[in-house]
Coordinates of C-alpha atoms in Angstrom, one line a residue:
X1 CA 13.0 -16.7 -5.8
X2 CA 10.7 -14.5 -7.9
X3 CA 12.1 -11.1 -8.6
X4 CA 9.9 -8.0 -9.1
X5 CA 10.6 -4.4 -10.0
X6 CA 9.4 -2.0 -7.3
X7 CA 8.8 1.0 -9.6
X8 CA 6.1 2.6 -11.8
X9 CA 8.2 4.7 -14.2
X10 CA 7.9 3.0 -17.6
X11 CA 11.4 4.0 -18.8
X12 CA 12.9 2.2 -15.9
X13 CA 10.6 -0.8 -16.2
X14 CA 11.4 -1.1 -19.9
X15 CA 15.2 -0.9 -19.1
X16 CA 15.1 -3.5 -16.4
X17 CA 13.0 -5.9 -18.5
X18 CA 15.4 -5.5 -21.4
X19 CA 18.4 -6.4 -19.3
X20 CA 17.3 -8.7 -16.4
X21 CA 15.1 -11.8 -15.9
X22 CA 12.3 -10.5 -13.8
X23 CA 8.8 -11.8 -13.0
X24 CA 6.7 -8.7 -12.6
X25 CA 6.2 -5.2 -11.2
X26 CA 5.0 -4.0 -7.7
X27 CA 3.5 -0.7 -7.1
X28 CA 1.9 1.2 -4.1
X29 CA 0.2 4.5 -3.8
X30 CA 3.5 6.3 -3.1
X31 CA 5.3 4.7 -6.1
X32 CA 2.4 5.7 -8.3
X33 CA 2.4 9.2 -7.0
X34 CA 6.1 9.6 -8.0
X35 CA 5.1 9.4 -11.7
X36 CA 2.8 12.4 -11.4
X37 CA 0.3 10.7 -13.6
X38 CA -3.2 9.3 -13.3
X39 CA -2.6 6.0 -11.5
X40 CA -5.2 4.2 -13.6
X41 CA -3.3 5.1 -16.8
X42 CA 0.0 4.1 -15.2
X43 CA -1.3 0.7 -14.2
X44 CA -2.8 0.1 -17.6
X45 CA 0.5 1.1 -19.3
X46 CA 2.5 -1.3 -17.1
X47 CA 0.0 -4.2 -17.7
X48 CA 0.1 -3.6 -21.5
X49 CA 3.9 -3.7 -21.5
X50 CA 4.5 -6.7 -19.3
X51 CA 1.5 -8.7 -20.6
X52 CA -0.9 -10.9 -18.7
X53 CA 1.7 -13.6 -18.0
X54 CA 3.7 -11.4 -15.7
X55 CA 2.6 -10.4 -12.2
X56 CA 1.4 -6.9 -11.4
X57 CA 0.8 -5.7 -7.8
X58 CA -1.5 -2.7 -7.1
X59 CA -2.7 -1.5 -3.7
X60 CA -6.1 -0.8 -2.3
X61 CA -6.1 2.7 -0.6
X62 CA -9.3 2.6 1.4
X63 CA -9.1 2.1 5.2
X64 CA -12.3 0.0 5.7
X65 CA -12.7 -3.6 4.5
X66 CA -15.7 -2.7 2.3
X67 CA -13.7 0.1 0.6
X68 CA -10.7 -2.2 0.1
X69 CA -12.9 -4.7 -1.6
X70 CA -14.3 -2.0 -3.9
X71 CA -10.7 -0.8 -4.7
X72 CA -9.8 -4.4 -5.5
X73 CA -12.7 -4.8 -7.9
X74 CA -11.7 -1.5 -9.6
X75 CA -8.1 -2.8 -9.9
X76 CA -9.0 -6.1 -11.5
X77 CA -11.6 -4.5 -13.7
X78 CA -8.9 -2.1 -14.9
X79 CA -5.9 -4.4 -15.5
X80 CA -7.5 -7.9 -15.5
X81 CA -7.7 -10.6 -12.9
X82 CA -5.0 -12.9 -14.3
X83 CA -1.6 -12.4 -12.5
X84 CA -3.0 -9.3 -10.7
X85 CA -2.4 -9.2 -7.0
X86 CA -4.1 -6.6 -4.9
X87 CA -2.0 -5.3 -1.9
X88 CA -4.0 -5.0 1.3
X89 CA -2.6 -3.4 4.5
X90 CA -2.1 -6.0 7.2
X91 CA -4.4 -4.4 9.7
X92 CA -7.7 -5.8 11.2
X93 CA -9.8 -4.3 8.4
X94 CA -7.3 -5.6 5.9
X95 CA -7.6 -9.2 7.2
X96 CA -11.3 -9.0 6.7
X97 CA -10.9 -7.7 3.2
X98 CA -8.4 -10.5 2.4
X99 CA -10.9 -13.1 3.5
X100 CA -13.7 -11.6 1.4
X101 CA -11.5 -11.3 -1.7
X102 CA -10.2 -14.9 -1.2
X103 CA -13.8 -16.1 -1.5
X104 CA -14.1 -14.2 -4.8
X105 CA -10.8 -15.7 -6.2
X106 CA -9.0 -12.4 -6.2
X107 CA -5.3 -12.8 -5.2
X108 CA -4.0 -10.5 -2.5
X109 CA -0.8 -9.5 -0.8
X110 CA -0.8 -8.6 2.9
X111 CA 1.4 -5.5 2.8
X112 CA 2.9 -3.0 5.3
X113 CA 4.2 -6.0 7.3
X114 CA 6.5 -5.1 10.2
X115 CA 5.9 -8.1 12.5
X116 CA 5.7 -11.9 12.0
X117 CA 2.2 -12.0 13.5
X118 CA 0.9 -9.5 10.9
X119 CA 2.2 -11.9 8.3
X120 CA 0.7 -14.9 10.0
X121 CA -2.7 -13.4 10.2
X122 CA -2.6 -12.2 6.6
X123 CA -1.6 -15.7 5.4
X124 CA -4.3 -17.3 7.5
X125 CA -6.9 -14.9 6.1
X126 CA -6.0 -16.1 2.6
X127 CA -3.3 -13.8 1.2
X128 CA -1.1 -15.2 -1.6
X129 CA 1.8 -13.1 -0.5
X130 CA 3.0 -11.2 2.6
X131 CA 5.3 -8.3 2.2
X132 CA 7.7 -7.5 5.1
X133 CA 9.5 -4.1 4.7
X134 CA 13.1 -5.1 5.3
X135 CA 14.8 -1.7 5.5
X136 CA 12.0 0.0 7.3
X137 CA 12.1 -2.7 10.0
X138 CA 15.9 -2.0 10.2
X139 CA 15.2 1.7 10.7
X140 CA 12.9 0.9 13.6
X141 CA 15.9 -0.7 15.4
X142 CA 15.1 -4.3 14.6
X143 CA 16.7 -6.8 12.1
X144 CA 14.7 -6.7 8.9
X145 CA 16.4 -9.8 7.4
X146 CA 15.9 -11.8 10.6
X147 CA 12.2 -10.8 10.8
X148 CA 11.7 -11.8 7.2
X149 CA 13.4 -15.2 7.7
X150 CA 11.2 -15.7 10.7
X151 CA 8.1 -15.0 8.6
X152 CA 9.2 -17.4 6.0
X153 CA 9.7 -20.1 8.7
X154 CA 6.3 -19.5 10.1
X155 CA 4.7 -20.0 6.7
X156 CA 6.7 -23.2 6.1
X157 CA 6.2 -24.7 9.5
X158 CA 2.5 -24.0 9.6
X159 CA 2.1 -25.5 6.1
X160 CA 0.8 -22.3 4.7
X161 CA 1.8 -23.4 1.2
X162 CA -0.6 -21.0 -0.6
X163 CA 1.3 -18.0 0.7
X164 CA 4.8 -16.8 0.1
X165 CA 7.0 -14.0 1.3
X166 CA 7.4 -11.0 -1.0
X167 CA 10.2 -9.2 0.7
X168 CA 10.3 -5.4 0.0
X169 CA 12.0 -2.2 1.0
X170 CA 15.7 -2.9 0.3
X171 CA 18.6 -0.5 0.5
X172 CA 21.2 -2.8 -1.1
X173 CA 21.8 -6.0 -3.0
X174 CA 23.3 -7.7 0.0
X175 CA 19.9 -7.8 1.8
X176 CA 18.3 -9.4 -1.3
X177 CA 21.1 -12.0 -1.5
X178 CA 20.6 -13.0 2.1
X179 CA 17.0 -13.8 1.5
X180 CA 17.7 -15.4 -1.9
X181 CA 20.1 -17.8 -0.1
X182 CA 17.4 -18.5 2.6
X183 CA 14.9 -19.5 -0.1
X184 CA 12.1 -16.9 0.4
X185 CA 9.5 -16.9 -2.3
X186 CA 9.9 -13.5 -3.8
X187 CA 11.5 -10.1 -3.5
X188 CA 10.8 -6.7 -5.0
X189 CA 13.5 -4.1 -5.4
X190 CA 14.0 -0.7 -7.0
X191 CA 15.8 -0.6 -10.3
X192 CA 19.0 0.8 -8.7
X193 CA 19.1 -2.1 -6.2
X194 CA 18.7 -4.6 -9.1
X195 CA 21.5 -2.9 -11.0
X196 CA 23.6 -3.3 -7.9
X197 CA 23.4 -7.1 -8.1
X198 CA 26.2 -7.1 -10.7
X199 CA 27.7 -3.7 -10.1
X200 CA 31.3 -4.7 -9.4
X201 CA 34.6 -3.2 -10.6
X202 CA 36.2 -6.7 -10.7
X203 CA 33.5 -7.9 -13.1
X204 CA 33.8 -4.9 -15.4
X205 CA 37.6 -5.2 -15.3
X206 CA 37.6 -8.9 -16.3
X207 CA 35.3 -8.2 -19.3
X208 CA 37.5 -5.4 -20.4
X209 CA 40.6 -7.6 -20.1
X210 CA 39.0 -10.2 -22.4
X211 CA 38.1 -7.6 -25.0
X212 CA 41.6 -6.0 -24.8
X213 CA 43.4 -9.4 -25.3
X214 CA 41.1 -10.3 -28.2
X215 CA 41.7 -7.0 -29.8
X216 CA 45.5 -7.4 -29.5
X217 CA 45.2 -10.8 -31.2
X218 CA 42.8 -10.0 -34.0
X219 CA 42.4 -6.2 -34.2
X220 CA 38.7 -6.6 -33.6
X221 CA 36.5 -6.3 -30.5
X222 CA 33.9 -8.9 -31.4
X223 CA 33.9 -12.5 -32.8
X224 CA 31.4 -11.4 -35.4
X225 CA 33.8 -8.9 -36.8
X226 CA 36.2 -11.6 -38.0
X227 CA 36.2 -12.3 -41.7

C-alpha cells in the first residue's frame, strides 16, 4: 500500500519524510488554505522538496468540466506532469473532466467519494485513483472502512486495473491498518495519524529497557561509544 502525507505545511512534510518511508503528498484547497500562503508557491515548494519521483496531488477548484480542465493544465504547468495527480470531484462535471484529461495523458484522482458508485464512475471515466473519505463517511452514519473495501472490490472485480483506491480522511491508525490488511492501493493520512502507527508505550518501554541494560553493562548508551 502506498502511503501519502495529507498536509501542506513544509515543516511537517520534512519531518515525516525524515522519519518514515512515504510515497508522496496529497493536498486539497482546504489543506492549502491552512498554510495561509499562495497555493502556487506552496505546491512548488512541496514539489521541489519531494522531487519528481514522488507523487504530488493537487485539486482542481472549478465546478464546470471546462474549468476543471483549465485548473489541471495550470497545475501540471506549475509543478510538472510527471507524478502529478490532479484531484477532480466525483460529480457529473468531474466525470466529464476526467475523461477529457485522460485523453491528454494527465493523471487524475476522483475525490470527494462517499459512495461506491461515485468511485465506479470515476474509475470508468479514466481516473488513476479514487479517494473515499473514510472518517467523513463514518460521520454520516455509515461504515467508512466497509465502503472503502467495497470500492476496492468493485475495482478488482471489474478489472479496473488502471485505478486504485486512495483512502483518505482518517481519525486514527487503526483505520489505516484495516485497509492495509485488506490490500487497498494507497492511503493518505495526516502527520499525527502517521505518528500514531508506532505510538505505543510498550514499544518505547522496550527500547528504554535495552538502553538501560546496555548502560549497566558497559557504562555507555550506544555501541559506537565503546572503545
